[in-house]
Tab-separated table of C-alpha atoms and ligand atoms in Angstrom:
chain	number	residue	atom	x	y	z
A	16	THR	CA	-10.663	-21.096	6.318
A	17	THR	CA	-10.616	-17.594	7.789
A	18	PRO	CA	-9.186	-14.992	5.439
A	19	LEU	CA	-6.163	-12.991	6.547
A	20	LEU	CA	-7.989	-9.712	6.050
A	21	GLN	CA	-11.696	-9.228	5.649
A	22	VAL	CA	-13.151	-5.824	4.936
A	23	ASN	CA	-16.924	-5.447	5.241
A	24	GLU	CA	-18.880	-2.455	3.955
A	25	LEU	CA	-16.081	-0.005	4.691
A	26	SER	CA	-16.938	3.577	3.817
A	27	LYS	CA	-15.683	7.104	4.363
A	28	ARG	CA	-17.542	10.391	4.304
A	29	PHE	CA	-15.639	13.628	4.807
A	30	ASP	CA	-17.395	16.481	6.480
A	31	THR	CA	-16.796	19.483	4.233
A	32	GLY	CA	-18.475	22.190	6.329
A	33	TYR	CA	-21.588	24.256	5.681
A	34	ARG	CA	-23.115	25.624	2.508
A	35	ARG	CA	-26.313	27.636	2.560
A	36	PHE	CA	-26.853	26.646	6.186
A	37	LYS	CA	-26.653	22.954	5.342
A	38	ARG	CA	-23.954	20.492	6.285
A	39	THR	CA	-22.041	19.257	3.255
A	40	TYR	CA	-20.230	15.964	2.847
A	41	ASN	CA	-17.937	14.307	0.417
A	42	GLN	CA	-18.509	10.581	0.137
A	43	ALA	CA	-14.903	9.647	-0.637
A	44	LEU	CA	-15.580	5.932	-0.371
A	45	HIS	CA	-18.913	4.163	-0.747
A	46	PRO	CA	-19.153	0.848	1.120
A	47	VAL	CA	-16.565	-1.638	-0.168
A	48	SER	CA	-16.038	-5.254	0.850
A	49	PHE	CA	-13.216	-7.591	-0.007
A	50	VAL	CA	-11.002	-10.342	1.364
A	51	LEU	CA	-7.265	-10.816	1.172
A	52	ASN	CA	-5.738	-14.228	1.794
A	53	LYS	CA	-2.235	-15.085	2.897
A	54	GLY	CA	0.292	-14.698	0.093
A	55	GLU	CA	-2.203	-12.984	-2.176
A	56	THR	CA	-1.819	-9.736	-4.114
A	57	LEU	CA	-4.801	-7.447	-4.518
A	58	ALA	CA	-4.632	-4.382	-6.725
A	59	VAL	CA	-6.859	-1.382	-6.096
A	60	VAL	CA	-7.138	0.542	-9.333
A	61	GLY	CA	-8.770	3.844	-10.178
A	62	GLU	CA	-8.207	7.376	-11.405
A	63	ALA	CA	-7.189	10.285	-9.189
A	64	GLY	CA	-9.949	11.022	-6.692
A	65	SER	CA	-11.484	7.540	-6.860
A	66	GLY	CA	-10.903	6.860	-3.170
A	67	LYS	CA	-7.838	4.608	-3.340
A	68	SER	CA	-5.718	6.547	-0.865
A	69	THR	CA	-8.646	6.999	1.486
A	70	LEU	CA	-9.078	3.209	1.578
A	71	ALA	CA	-5.346	2.643	2.105
A	72	ARG	CA	-5.156	5.308	4.803
A	73	ILE	CA	-8.057	3.744	6.708
A	74	LEU	CA	-6.397	0.321	6.549
A	75	VAL	CA	-3.184	1.661	8.093
A	76	GLY	CA	-5.067	3.642	10.724
A	77	ALA	CA	-4.153	7.073	9.367
A	78	GLU	CA	-7.819	7.894	8.822
A	79	ASP	CA	-10.991	6.950	10.702
A	80	ARG	CA	-13.704	5.055	8.884
A	81	THR	CA	-17.318	6.181	8.733
A	82	THR	CA	-18.803	2.675	8.536
A	83	GLY	CA	-17.653	-0.899	8.241
A	84	ASP	CA	-15.562	-3.611	9.870
A	85	ILE	CA	-12.015	-4.699	9.335
A	86	LEU	CA	-11.258	-8.215	10.492
A	87	PHE	CA	-7.784	-9.614	10.772
A	88	GLU	CA	-7.757	-13.421	10.917
A	89	GLY	CA	-11.398	-13.174	11.907
A	90	GLU	CA	-10.879	-10.651	14.704
A	91	ALA	CA	-11.829	-6.985	14.711
A	92	LEU	CA	-8.734	-4.911	14.157
A	93	GLU	CA	-8.226	-1.924	16.394
A	94	LEU	CA	-6.509	0.344	13.902
A	95	ARG	CA	-5.979	3.159	16.372
A	96	ASN	CA	-3.722	0.860	18.340
A	97	LEU	CA	-0.506	1.739	16.551
A	98	LYS	CA	1.527	-0.967	18.182
A	99	GLN	CA	-0.931	-3.718	17.293
A	100	ARG	CA	-1.523	-2.449	13.786
A	101	CYS	CA	2.148	-1.906	12.863
A	102	LYS	CA	2.817	-5.576	13.458
A	103	LEU	CA	0.162	-6.496	10.907
A	104	ILE	CA	0.027	-3.854	8.193
A	105	ARG	CA	2.658	-1.450	6.923
A	106	MET	CA	2.636	0.945	4.011
A	107	ILE	CA	5.174	1.913	1.351
A	108	PHE	CA	4.650	5.254	-0.350
A	109	GLN	CA	5.255	6.642	-3.793
A	110	ASP	CA	8.204	8.858	-2.948
A	111	PRO	CA	10.944	7.674	-0.569
A	112	ASN	CA	12.272	11.248	-0.493
A	113	THR	CA	9.255	12.337	1.505
A	114	SER	CA	8.649	9.095	3.413
A	115	LEU	CA	12.212	8.814	4.803
A	116	ASN	CA	13.343	11.421	7.326
A	117	PRO	CA	16.513	12.931	5.764
A	118	ARG	CA	18.052	13.653	9.174
A	119	LEU	CA	18.226	10.006	10.198
A	120	THR	CA	20.762	7.470	9.007
A	121	ILE	CA	19.463	4.365	7.253
A	122	GLY	CA	20.266	2.412	10.420
A	123	GLU	CA	18.234	4.811	12.548
A	124	LEU	CA	15.354	4.768	10.074
A	125	LEU	CA	15.207	0.983	10.262
A	126	ASP	CA	15.634	0.869	14.023
A	127	GLU	CA	12.774	3.302	14.649
A	128	PRO	CA	9.826	0.870	14.232
A	129	LEU	CA	11.551	-1.543	16.638
A	130	LYS	CA	10.484	0.656	19.530
A	131	PHE	CA	7.238	-1.315	19.297
A	132	ASN	CA	9.133	-4.519	19.999
A	133	THR	CA	10.340	-3.847	23.498
A	134	SER	CA	11.644	-7.354	24.085
A	135	LEU	CA	14.739	-6.695	21.932
A	136	ASP	CA	18.014	-5.408	23.385
A	137	VAL	CA	20.437	-3.149	21.502
A	138	LYS	CA	22.407	-6.027	20.044
A	139	GLU	CA	19.294	-7.801	18.795
A	140	ARG	CA	17.991	-4.580	17.265
A	141	LYS	CA	21.247	-4.139	15.363
A	142	ALA	CA	20.992	-7.708	14.120
A	143	GLN	CA	17.431	-7.094	12.921
A	144	VAL	CA	18.488	-3.968	11.052
A	145	ILE	CA	21.306	-5.828	9.292
A	146	ASP	CA	18.986	-8.726	8.480
A	147	ARG	CA	16.452	-6.400	6.775
A	148	LEU	CA	19.215	-4.558	4.894
A	149	ARG	CA	20.348	-7.903	3.511
A	150	LYS	CA	16.790	-8.970	2.714
A	151	VAL	CA	16.324	-5.942	0.444
A	152	GLY	CA	19.709	-6.319	-1.247
A	153	LEU	CA	21.629	-3.659	0.696
A	154	LEU	CA	24.786	-4.045	2.784
A	155	PRO	CA	25.364	-3.644	6.550
A	156	GLU	CA	27.598	-0.647	5.731
A	157	HIS	CA	24.569	1.203	4.371
A	158	ALA	CA	23.282	1.595	7.935
A	159	GLU	CA	25.714	4.514	8.359
A	160	PHE	CA	24.522	6.333	5.224
A	161	TYR	CA	21.964	9.137	5.037
A	162	PRO	CA	19.158	8.887	2.457
A	163	HIS	CA	20.631	11.631	0.243
A	164	MET	CA	23.812	9.575	-0.212
A	165	ILE	CA	22.083	6.709	-2.028
A	166	SER	CA	20.187	6.293	-5.308
A	167	GLU	CA	16.398	6.501	-5.722
A	168	GLY	CA	16.148	2.746	-6.119
A	169	MET	CA	18.177	2.157	-2.968
A	170	LYS	CA	15.975	4.622	-1.084
A	171	GLN	CA	12.895	2.654	-2.078
A	172	ARG	CA	14.683	-0.498	-0.875
A	173	VAL	CA	15.180	1.229	2.474
A	174	ALA	CA	11.460	2.068	2.552
A	175	VAL	CA	10.702	-1.627	1.947
A	176	ALA	CA	13.174	-2.691	4.654
A	177	ARG	CA	11.581	-0.250	7.100
A	178	ALA	CA	8.141	-1.662	6.341
A	179	LEU	CA	9.471	-5.148	7.094
A	180	MET	CA	10.996	-4.372	10.502
A	181	LEU	CA	8.109	-5.731	12.583
A	182	ASN	CA	7.381	-8.689	10.278
A	183	PRO	CA	3.975	-7.469	9.109
A	184	LYS	CA	1.598	-9.815	7.294
A	185	ILE	CA	0.351	-7.234	4.820
A	186	ILE	CA	2.146	-4.511	2.896
A	187	ILE	CA	0.190	-1.757	1.205
A	188	ALA	CA	2.096	-0.118	-1.630
A	189	ASP	CA	0.547	3.233	-2.533
A	190	GLU	CA	1.783	4.021	-6.053
A	191	ALA	CA	5.124	2.734	-4.767
A	192	LEU	CA	6.272	1.726	-8.257
A	193	THR	CA	4.692	4.511	-10.286
A	194	ALA	CA	7.300	7.238	-9.877
A	195	LEU	CA	10.324	5.015	-10.375
A	196	ASP	CA	12.332	4.786	-13.592
A	197	LEU	CA	11.431	1.674	-15.571
A	198	SER	CA	14.627	-0.244	-14.730
A	199	VAL	CA	14.389	0.624	-11.035
A	200	ARG	CA	10.686	-0.208	-11.070
A	201	SER	CA	11.315	-3.755	-12.225
A	202	GLN	CA	14.077	-4.177	-9.633
A	203	ILE	CA	11.785	-3.098	-6.806
A	204	LEU	CA	8.955	-5.215	-8.157
A	205	ASN	CA	11.224	-8.264	-8.322
A	206	LEU	CA	12.353	-7.558	-4.782
A	207	LEU	CA	8.746	-7.395	-3.567
A	208	LEU	CA	7.890	-10.655	-5.322
A	209	LYS	CA	10.952	-12.364	-3.855
A	210	LEU	CA	10.035	-11.153	-0.357
A	211	GLN	CA	6.462	-12.315	-0.861
A	212	LYS	CA	7.689	-15.844	-1.522
A	213	GLU	CA	10.239	-15.837	1.297
A	214	MET	CA	7.997	-14.308	3.952
A	215	GLY	CA	4.497	-15.295	2.829
A	216	LEU	CA	3.489	-11.626	2.581
A	217	SER	CA	0.197	-10.372	1.217
A	218	TYR	CA	0.142	-7.188	-0.810
A	219	ILE	CA	-2.346	-4.493	-1.614
A	220	PHE	CA	-1.111	-2.451	-4.553
A	221	VAL	CA	-2.809	0.889	-4.993
A	222	SER	CA	-2.319	2.299	-8.473
A	223	HIS	CA	-3.917	4.364	-11.209
A	224	ASN	CA	-2.030	2.261	-13.746
A	225	LEU	CA	-3.538	-1.081	-14.795
A	226	ASN	CA	-0.436	-1.905	-16.834
A	227	ILE	CA	1.908	-1.888	-13.895
A	228	ILE	CA	-0.164	-4.156	-11.690
A	229	LYS	CA	-1.666	-6.577	-14.183
A	230	HIS	CA	1.350	-8.875	-14.351
A	231	PHE	CA	1.535	-9.730	-10.689
A	232	SER	CA	-1.891	-9.168	-9.098
A	233	ASP	CA	-4.076	-12.139	-8.249
A	234	LYS	CA	-7.170	-9.999	-8.160
A	235	ILE	CA	-8.193	-6.467	-8.962
A	236	MET	CA	-10.724	-4.104	-7.482
A	237	VAL	CA	-11.710	-1.121	-9.608
A	238	LEU	CA	-12.803	2.095	-7.907
A	239	HIS	CA	-14.593	4.891	-9.719
A	240	LYS	CA	-15.707	8.074	-7.968
A	241	GLY	CA	-15.499	6.352	-4.617
A	242	GLU	CA	-17.493	3.322	-5.696
A	243	MET	CA	-16.285	-0.180	-6.273
A	244	VAL	CA	-17.491	-0.892	-9.797
A	245	GLU	CA	-15.807	-4.251	-10.300
A	246	LYS	CA	-13.900	-6.911	-8.411
A	247	ALA	CA	-12.494	-9.963	-10.161
A	248	THR	CA	-9.457	-12.155	-10.651
A	249	THR	CA	-6.913	-10.426	-12.865
A	250	GLU	CA	-7.526	-12.935	-15.638
A	251	ASP	CA	-11.302	-12.469	-15.602
A	252	LEU	CA	-11.034	-8.717	-15.400
A	253	PHE	CA	-8.925	-8.500	-18.526
A	254	ASN	CA	-10.687	-11.268	-20.445
A	255	SER	CA	-14.229	-10.213	-19.713
A	256	PRO	CA	-14.554	-6.887	-17.934
A	257	GLN	CA	-18.146	-6.568	-16.752
A	258	HIS	CA	-18.454	-2.882	-16.060
A	259	GLU	CA	-18.434	-0.211	-18.727
A	260	TYR	CA	-15.903	1.809	-16.767
A	261	THR	CA	-13.471	-1.120	-16.531
A	262	GLN	CA	-13.846	-1.708	-20.266
A	263	ARG	CA	-12.938	1.916	-20.893
A	264	LEU	CA	-9.924	1.745	-18.578
A	265	ILE	CA	-8.586	-1.303	-20.398
A	266	GLN	CA	-9.170	0.270	-23.821
A	267	GLU	CA	-7.387	3.460	-22.810
A	268	GLN	CA	-4.490	1.468	-21.465
A	269	ASP	CA	-4.299	-0.531	-24.705
A	270	LEU	CA	-4.199	2.687	-26.699
A	271	LEU	CA	-1.344	3.987	-24.580
A	272	ASN	CA	0.533	0.735	-25.068
A	273	HIS	CA	0.177	0.975	-28.846
A	274	LYS	CA	1.409	4.541	-28.839
A	275	ARG	CA	4.449	3.578	-26.818
A	276	GLY	CA	5.117	0.373	-28.744
B	302	LIG	P1	-7.290	8.731	-4.912
B	302	LIG	O1	-6.297	8.188	-3.961
B	302	LIG	O2	-7.958	7.671	-5.721
B	302	LIG	O3	-6.727	9.824	-5.775
B	302	LIG	P2	-8.524	9.935	-2.597
B	302	LIG	O4	-8.830	8.817	-1.695
B	302	LIG	O5	-7.300	10.740	-2.331
B	302	LIG	O6	-8.489	9.397	-4.102
B	302	LIG	O7	-9.763	10.944	-2.653
B	302	LIG	C1	-11.087	10.511	-2.798
B	302	LIG	C2	-12.027	11.681	-2.576
B	302	LIG	O8	-11.968	12.075	-1.220
B	302	LIG	C3	-11.683	12.920	-3.395
B	302	LIG	O9	-12.901	13.480	-3.833
B	302	LIG	C4	-10.988	13.800	-2.399
B	302	LIG	O10	-11.180	15.159	-2.736
B	302	LIG	C5	-11.699	13.454	-1.117
B	302	LIG	N1	-10.883	13.703	0.084
B	302	LIG	C6	-9.712	13.108	0.398
B	302	LIG	N2	-9.247	13.553	1.581
B	302	LIG	C7	-10.153	14.461	2.024
B	302	LIG	C8	-10.271	15.293	3.197
B	302	LIG	N3	-9.342	15.245	4.168
B	302	LIG	N4	-11.347	16.109	3.302
B	302	LIG	C9	-12.293	16.144	2.338
B	302	LIG	N5	-12.258	15.395	1.219
B	302	LIG	C10	-11.210	14.563	1.064
């Protein structure tokens, strides 16, 4: 069967200007390939500067790629076509305080993406907004609130609801759990897992923290200095990490766990 998302030899090189009369580049991402199936969760793990955000930003069309193909259900995806892409892939960011415009009400924030679905009238749009509020555990009344009036956890719920407005197939969460307090983190995680079951969503979790993602990822891709050093099912990666770098990551994480415990 055709995978939902197929990424072939995707790479990114930033042009960093001239030095000593020579062009200089920064290879942020060496060619990576992977597939994501319906309902699956892939984690992209690596330290700061490993290329995780560059990969995520290319997938949501915020950055051009240097090489590679991105196929959605077997067809080349035109990422620059915002309307087409927003119906397939949406992103949730680390900090809802910067990702949600503070001057818009929650209702307006959720209504905004619906401009891409021109077949809906005002009444239907309202109904969609209320439906997504309910889906993420908020109330219709919250539509009238501004982001500053609600808690951090509720703000992240709004960010999730906003990502769901156009019924995307894939959600990319860029460190979306990392900054949250532990109790809020597990609430948001449970919400995402519930939505995955209900809506058949596929997730790509981008994180520097193996601990956070290991309990719910089907497979893990490890990036190191822009290179994919290992790709395996979560079980295999933890039971028998093949690459030296992955082994080190797991050891460091274990040490941290012992310190905390
Ligand atoms: P991560 O998300 O894993 O922290 P990034 O994808 O942000 O890593 O960065 C990967 C590499 O790409 C880094 O070396 C970073 O400095 C570089 N980079 C990111 N954005 C740009 C840019 N706009 N111009 C030049 N280099 C960039």
